[in-house]
PDB file of C-alpha atoms in Angstrom:
ATOM      1  CA  GLU I   1      92.730  90.995  75.673  1.00 75.00           C
ATOM      2  CA  SER I   2      95.097  90.253  78.417  1.00 78.00           C
ATOM      3  CA  VAL I   3      95.891  93.311  79.264  1.00 83.00           C
ATOM      4  CA  MET I   4      92.304  93.578  80.746  1.00 88.00           C
ATOM      5  CA  ARG I   5      92.660  90.887  82.619  1.00 88.00           C
ATOM      6  CA  VAL I   6      95.786  91.918  84.242  1.00 88.00           C
ATOM      7  CA  TRP I   7      94.200  95.049  85.197  1.00 90.00           C
ATOM      8  CA  ASP I   8      90.658  93.521  86.292  1.00 92.00           C
ATOM      9  CA  SER I   9      93.243  91.238  88.928  1.00 90.00           C
ATOM     10  CA  PHE I  10      94.806  93.471  90.802  1.00 90.00           C
ATOM     11  CA  PHE I  11      91.513  95.736  91.576  1.00 91.00           C
ATOM     12  CA  PHE I  12      90.568  92.635  92.515  1.00 91.00           C
ATOM     13  CA  GLU I  13      93.608  91.101  94.379  1.00 85.00           C
ATOM     14  CA  GLY I  14      95.521  94.262  95.067  1.00 84.00           C
ATOM     15  CA  PRO I  15      99.398  95.058  93.814  1.00 83.00           C
ATOM     16  CA  LYS I  16     101.017  91.313  94.601  1.00 84.00           C
ATOM     17  CA  VAL I  17      98.801  90.257  91.059  1.00 88.00           C
ATOM     18  CA  LEU I  18     101.102  93.023  88.641  1.00 87.00           C
ATOM     19  CA  PHE I  19     104.468  90.646  90.818  1.00 85.00           C
ATOM     20  CA  ARG I  20     103.877  87.187  89.609  1.00 87.00           C
ATOM     21  CA  VAL I  21     102.500  89.477  86.372  1.00 89.00           C
ATOM     22  CA  GLY I  22     105.725  90.736  85.910  1.00 87.00           C
ATOM     23  CA  LEU I  23     107.027  87.368  87.325  1.00 87.00           C
ATOM     24  CA  SER I  24     105.277  85.076  85.034  1.00 88.00           C
ATOM     25  CA  LEU I  25     106.192  87.338  81.670  1.00 88.00           C
ATOM     26  CA  LEU I  26     110.796  87.425  83.016  1.00 88.00           C
ATOM     27  CA  ASP I  27     109.957  83.259  83.055  1.00 87.00           C
ATOM     28  CA  GLU I  28     108.399  82.986  79.956  1.00 85.00           C
ATOM     29  CA  SER I  29     110.799  85.494  78.107  1.00 86.00           C
ATOM     30  CA  THR I  30     114.415  83.439  80.303  1.00 88.00           C
ATOM     31  CA  PRO I  31     115.700  81.793  76.913  1.00 90.00           C
ATOM     32  CA  ALA I  32     115.835  85.323  74.870  1.00 88.00           C
ATOM     33  CA  LEU I  33     117.299  86.628  77.677  1.00 90.00           C
ATOM     34  CA  LEU I  34     120.050  84.001  78.879  1.00 92.00           C
ATOM     35  CA  ALA I  35     121.452  85.054  74.589  1.00 93.00           C
ATOM     36  CA  CYS I  36     121.768  88.744  75.735  1.00 92.00           C
ATOM     37  CA  SER I  37     125.448  89.471  76.270  1.00 93.00           C
ATOM     38  CA  GLU I  38     125.002  93.197  75.487  1.00 93.00           C
ATOM     39  CA  PRO I  39     123.175  95.865  77.913  1.00 92.00           C
ATOM     40  CA  GLU I  40     121.433  97.145  74.609  1.00 92.00           C
ATOM     41  CA  GLU I  41     120.763  93.127  73.683  1.00 92.00           C
ATOM     42  CA  VAL I  42     119.065  93.721  77.116  1.00 92.00           C
ATOM     43  CA  GLN I  43     116.382  97.050  77.004  1.00 92.00           C
ATOM     44  CA  MET I  44     115.462  94.913  73.849  1.00 90.00           C
ATOM     45  CA  ALA I  45     114.229  91.723  75.273  1.00 88.00           C
ATOM     46  CA  LEU I  46     112.892  92.898  78.138  1.00 88.00           C
ATOM     47  CA  SER I  47     110.962  96.194  76.345  1.00 88.00           C
ATOM     48  CA  SER I  48     109.014  93.175  73.979  1.00 83.00           C
ATOM     49  CA  LEU I  49     107.968  91.409  77.524  1.00 80.00           C
ATOM     50  CA  GLY I  50     104.214  89.809  76.951  1.00 73.00           C
ATOM     51  CA  LEU I  51     103.883  91.241  72.591  1.00 69.00           C
ATOM     52  CA  ASP I  52     104.118  87.326  71.947  1.00 67.00           C
ATOM     53  CA  ALA I  53     101.720  86.174  75.080  1.00 63.00           C
ATOM     54  CA  ALA I  54      98.927  85.082  72.434  1.00 63.00           C
ATOM     55  CA  ASP I  55      97.075  82.801  75.001  1.00 82.00           C
ATOM     56  CA  CYS I  56      95.173  85.471  77.787  1.00 82.00           C
ATOM     57  CA  ASP I  57      94.251  82.378  79.671  1.00 86.00           C
ATOM     58  CA  GLU I  58      97.776  80.162  79.917  1.00 85.00           C
ATOM     59  CA  LEU I  59      99.355  83.893  80.919  1.00 85.00           C
ATOM     60  CA  MET I  60      97.271  84.064  84.392  1.00 87.00           C
ATOM     61  CA  ARG I  61      97.360  80.531  85.118  1.00 88.00           C
ATOM     62  CA  LYS I  62     101.211  80.802  85.429  1.00 87.00           C
ATOM     63  CA  SER I  63     100.767  83.764  87.050  1.00 87.00           C
ATOM     64  CA  PHE I  64      97.998  82.273  89.694  1.00 86.00           C
ATOM     65  CA  GLY I  65     100.282  80.094  89.959  1.00 86.00           C
ATOM     66  CA  ILE I  66     103.230  81.605  91.369  1.00 81.00           C
ATOM     67  CA  ARG I  67     102.835  81.673  95.646  1.00 77.00           C
ATOM     68  CA  LEU I  68     106.240  82.823  96.152  1.00 76.00           C
ATOM     69  CA  PHE I  69     105.464  86.104  98.423  1.00 74.00           C
ATOM     70  CA  SER I  70     102.164  87.839 100.271  1.00 79.00           C
ATOM     71  CA  ILE I  71     101.678  91.365 100.282  1.00 78.00           C
ATOM     72  CA  LYS I  72     103.082  91.338 103.691  1.00 84.00           C
ATOM     73  CA  ASP I  73     106.732  90.734 102.022  1.00 82.00           C
ATOM     74  CA  ILE I  74     106.190  92.975  99.506  1.00 78.00           C
ATOM     75  CA  LEU I  75     105.349  95.453 101.470  1.00 80.00           C
ATOM     76  CA  LYS I  76     108.532  94.557 103.777  1.00 84.00           C
ATOM     77  CA  LEU I  77     110.657  95.037 101.169  1.00 77.00           C
ATOM     78  CA  ARG I  78     109.128  97.954  99.550  1.00 79.00           C
ATOM     79  CA  ALA I  79     110.500  99.418 103.057  1.00 84.00           C
ATOM     80  CA  MET I  80     113.481  98.032 102.629  1.00 84.00           C
ATOM     81  CA  HIS I  81     114.371  99.047  99.323  1.00 80.00           C
ATOM     82  CA  GLY I  82     112.926 103.325 100.517  1.00 75.00           C
ATOM     83  CA  ASP I  83     110.143 103.158  98.320  1.00 63.00           C
ATOM     84  CA  ALA I  84     107.010 103.600 101.382  1.00 53.00           C
ATOM     85  CA  SER I  85     104.273 104.047  98.822  1.00 56.00           C
ATOM     86  CA  PRO I  86     101.096 102.767 100.812  1.00 55.00           C
ATOM     87  CA  VAL I  87      99.653  99.170  98.973  1.00 51.00           C
ATOM     88  CA  ARG I  88      96.781  97.539 100.503  1.00 49.00           C
TER      89      ARG I  88
END
C-alpha cells in the first residue's frame, strides 16, 4: 500500500515527493544508521529502508510535513551536480 501511495503522490505532486519520502525513511532509520561502524553495515541498513514502515498514513503524513526545499531548489542542485535531467 505504501508504494502505491508514494507513486500516486509522485504523479500528482511531482518529484519532490520522492525526496520527502526518502528523507522520512532515512529519519526513521537514523538510530540503525548511527549504530553502524562498517560500510557493509550501512549498506545493509540502507537496503532495508522502509521494510518496517507498517503505517502508510504515518509515513505520508511525515513525508508531507517536510518543507525544506522547493522544486526550484531541486533543479538548481541537480544542475550544480551534473544531472540536467528535465524535472517538472
